[in-house]
Coordinates of C-alpha atoms in Angstrom, one line a residue:
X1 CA 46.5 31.5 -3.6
X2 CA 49.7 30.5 -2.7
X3 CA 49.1 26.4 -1.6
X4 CA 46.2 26.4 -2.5
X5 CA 45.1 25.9 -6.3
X6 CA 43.4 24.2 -9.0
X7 CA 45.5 22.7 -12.1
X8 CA 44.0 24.0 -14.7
X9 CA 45.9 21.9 -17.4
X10 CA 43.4 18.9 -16.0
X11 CA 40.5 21.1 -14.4
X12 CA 39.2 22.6 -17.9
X13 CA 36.3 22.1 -19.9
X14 CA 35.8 19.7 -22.8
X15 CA 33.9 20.3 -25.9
X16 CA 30.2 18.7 -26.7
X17 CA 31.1 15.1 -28.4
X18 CA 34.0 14.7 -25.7
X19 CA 31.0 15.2 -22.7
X20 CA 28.3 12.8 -24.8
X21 CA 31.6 10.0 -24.9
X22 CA 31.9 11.0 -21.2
X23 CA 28.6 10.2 -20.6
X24 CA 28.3 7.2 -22.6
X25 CA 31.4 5.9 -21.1
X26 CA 29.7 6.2 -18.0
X27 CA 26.4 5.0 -18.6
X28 CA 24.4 8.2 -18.5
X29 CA 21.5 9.5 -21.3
X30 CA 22.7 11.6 -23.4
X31 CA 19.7 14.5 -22.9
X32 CA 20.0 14.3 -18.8
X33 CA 20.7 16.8 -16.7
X34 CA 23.0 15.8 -14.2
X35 CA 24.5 17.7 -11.1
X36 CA 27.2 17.2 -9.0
X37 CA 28.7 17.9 -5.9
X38 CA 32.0 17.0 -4.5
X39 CA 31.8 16.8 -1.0
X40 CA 32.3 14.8 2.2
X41 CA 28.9 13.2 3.4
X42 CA 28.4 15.0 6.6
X43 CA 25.9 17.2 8.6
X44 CA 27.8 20.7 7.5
X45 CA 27.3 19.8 3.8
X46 CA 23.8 19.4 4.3
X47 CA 23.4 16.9 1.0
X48 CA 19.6 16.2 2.4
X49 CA 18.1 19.4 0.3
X50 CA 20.1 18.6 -2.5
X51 CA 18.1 14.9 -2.6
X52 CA 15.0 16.5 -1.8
X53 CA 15.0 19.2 -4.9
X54 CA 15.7 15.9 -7.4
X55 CA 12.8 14.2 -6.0
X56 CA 10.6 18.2 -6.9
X57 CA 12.7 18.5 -10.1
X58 CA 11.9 15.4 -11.8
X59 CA 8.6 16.6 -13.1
X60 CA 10.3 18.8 -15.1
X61 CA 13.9 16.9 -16.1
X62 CA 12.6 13.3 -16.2
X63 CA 16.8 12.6 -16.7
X64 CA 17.5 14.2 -13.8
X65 CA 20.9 13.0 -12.0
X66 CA 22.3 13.9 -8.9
X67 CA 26.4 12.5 -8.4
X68 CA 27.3 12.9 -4.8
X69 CA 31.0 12.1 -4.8
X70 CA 32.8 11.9 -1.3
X71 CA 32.7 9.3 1.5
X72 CA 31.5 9.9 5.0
X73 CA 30.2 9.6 8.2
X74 CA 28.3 6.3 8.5
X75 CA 25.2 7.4 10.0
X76 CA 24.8 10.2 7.7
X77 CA 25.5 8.2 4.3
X78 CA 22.6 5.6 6.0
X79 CA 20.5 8.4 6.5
X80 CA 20.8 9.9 2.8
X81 CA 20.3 6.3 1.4
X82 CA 17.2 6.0 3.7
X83 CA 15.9 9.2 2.1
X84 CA 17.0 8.0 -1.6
X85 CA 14.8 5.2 -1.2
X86 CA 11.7 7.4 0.3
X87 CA 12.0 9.9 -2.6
X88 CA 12.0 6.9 -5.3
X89 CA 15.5 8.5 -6.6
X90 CA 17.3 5.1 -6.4
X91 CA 19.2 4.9 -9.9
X92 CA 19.1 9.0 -10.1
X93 CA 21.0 9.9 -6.6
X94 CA 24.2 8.1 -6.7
X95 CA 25.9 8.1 -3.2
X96 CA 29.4 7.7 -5.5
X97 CA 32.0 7.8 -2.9
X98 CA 35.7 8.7 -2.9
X99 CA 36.7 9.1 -6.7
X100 CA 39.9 9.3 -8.1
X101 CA 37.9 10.4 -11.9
X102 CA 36.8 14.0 -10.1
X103 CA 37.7 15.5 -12.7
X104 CA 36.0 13.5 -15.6
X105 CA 32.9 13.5 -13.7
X106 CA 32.8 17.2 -13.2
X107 CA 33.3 17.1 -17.3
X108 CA 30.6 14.9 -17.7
X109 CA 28.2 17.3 -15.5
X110 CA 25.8 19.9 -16.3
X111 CA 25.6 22.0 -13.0
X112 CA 27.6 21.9 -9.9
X113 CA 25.3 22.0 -6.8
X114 CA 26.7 22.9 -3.5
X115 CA 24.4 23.1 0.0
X116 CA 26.9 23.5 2.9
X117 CA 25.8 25.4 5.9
X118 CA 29.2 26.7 6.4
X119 CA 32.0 26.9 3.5
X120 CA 35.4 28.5 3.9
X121 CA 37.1 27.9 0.2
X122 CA 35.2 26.0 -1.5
X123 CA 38.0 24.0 -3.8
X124 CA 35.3 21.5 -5.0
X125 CA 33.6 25.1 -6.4
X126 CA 36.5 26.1 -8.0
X127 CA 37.2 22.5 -9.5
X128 CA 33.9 22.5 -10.9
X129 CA 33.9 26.1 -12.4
X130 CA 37.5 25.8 -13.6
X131 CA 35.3 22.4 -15.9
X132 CA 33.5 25.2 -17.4
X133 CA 29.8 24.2 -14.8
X134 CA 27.3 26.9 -13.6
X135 CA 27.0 27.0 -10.0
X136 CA 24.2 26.7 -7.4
X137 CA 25.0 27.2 -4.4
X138 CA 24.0 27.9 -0.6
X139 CA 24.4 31.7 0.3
X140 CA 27.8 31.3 2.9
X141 CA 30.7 33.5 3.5
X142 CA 32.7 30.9 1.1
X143 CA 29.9 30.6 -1.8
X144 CA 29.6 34.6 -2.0
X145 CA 33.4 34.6 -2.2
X146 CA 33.1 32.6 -5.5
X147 CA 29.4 32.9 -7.2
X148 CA 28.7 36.1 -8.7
X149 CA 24.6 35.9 -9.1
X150 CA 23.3 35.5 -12.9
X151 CA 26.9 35.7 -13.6
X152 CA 28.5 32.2 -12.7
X153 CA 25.4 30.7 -11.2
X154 CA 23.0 31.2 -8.0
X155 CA 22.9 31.5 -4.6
X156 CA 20.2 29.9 -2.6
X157 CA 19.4 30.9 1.0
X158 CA 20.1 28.0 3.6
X159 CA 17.7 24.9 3.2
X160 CA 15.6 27.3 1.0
X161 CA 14.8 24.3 -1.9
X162 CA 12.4 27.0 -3.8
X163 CA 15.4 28.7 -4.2
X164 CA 17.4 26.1 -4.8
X165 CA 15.0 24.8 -7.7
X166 CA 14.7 27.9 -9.3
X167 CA 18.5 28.3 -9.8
X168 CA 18.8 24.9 -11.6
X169 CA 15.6 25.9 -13.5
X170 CA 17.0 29.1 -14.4
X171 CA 20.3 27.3 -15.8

């Protein structure tokens, strides 16, 4: 799309021992699962269900990890934090901020997760798939665009976190 594009000489997946140095590098186990989702904190992005499914996954991926990357609106990053601590996910939610390592951190990932209300083109998306990740993703004019279902991940219908589960369960 002309001006719009991913660089896919440094979006691109790496191989299994260069993701376990990844994640020892960073600090993660090796056996967790870990999602990500690039994305300014803000009410359209609608992080909230994505902290919510950790707290209902963790029964069944004790390693669970969910990177939140992207800075944002002060009462909303308050708000997610507040909610962090309610769902005992302190250590396991990271609220990372603006990253200039996007792209190791996508490598060091398992899943991307994405939970926006509205999405044009999703670019985080495409960064994350052009790293080789699965997708799960709210059901939006943008997310259709990019996920084809069972193909390249799952589509969840809007604050649906059933749905949203299931996809990550199903990956």
């Amino acid at each position: 799309i002309d001006g719009v594009g991913v660089d896919l000489d440094a979006f691109h997946p790496i191989d299994h021992n260069s993701k376990q140095e990844l994640r020892e590098e960073y600090g993660f186990p090796e056996n967790a699962l870990i999602l990500i989702y690039a994305a300014e904190l803000n009410a359209n992005k609608n992080q909230g269900i994505l902290i919510r499914a950790v707290h209902s996954l963790m029964d069944s991926f004790p390693d669970i990890y969910l990177l939140l990357l992207g800075d944002g609106q002060a009462p909303i990053e308050e708000r997610y934090r507040k909610l962090i601590h309610e769902e005992e996910l302190e250590g396991r939610v990271l609220l990372m901020g603006y990253r200039k390592d996007v792209i190791k951190l996508f490598q060091l990932s398992d899943i991307c997760v994405a939970s926006s209300i509205r999405e044009g083109l999703g670019l985080n998306v495409i960064e994350a798939m052009a790293c080789g990740l699965p997708v799960v993703a709210s059901s939006n004019r943008g997310h259709r665009e990019l996920i084809v279902p069972e193909k390249n991940g799952f589509l969840f219908s809007l604050n649906n976190i059933e749905e949203l589960c299931n996809g990550i369960y199903r990956l």
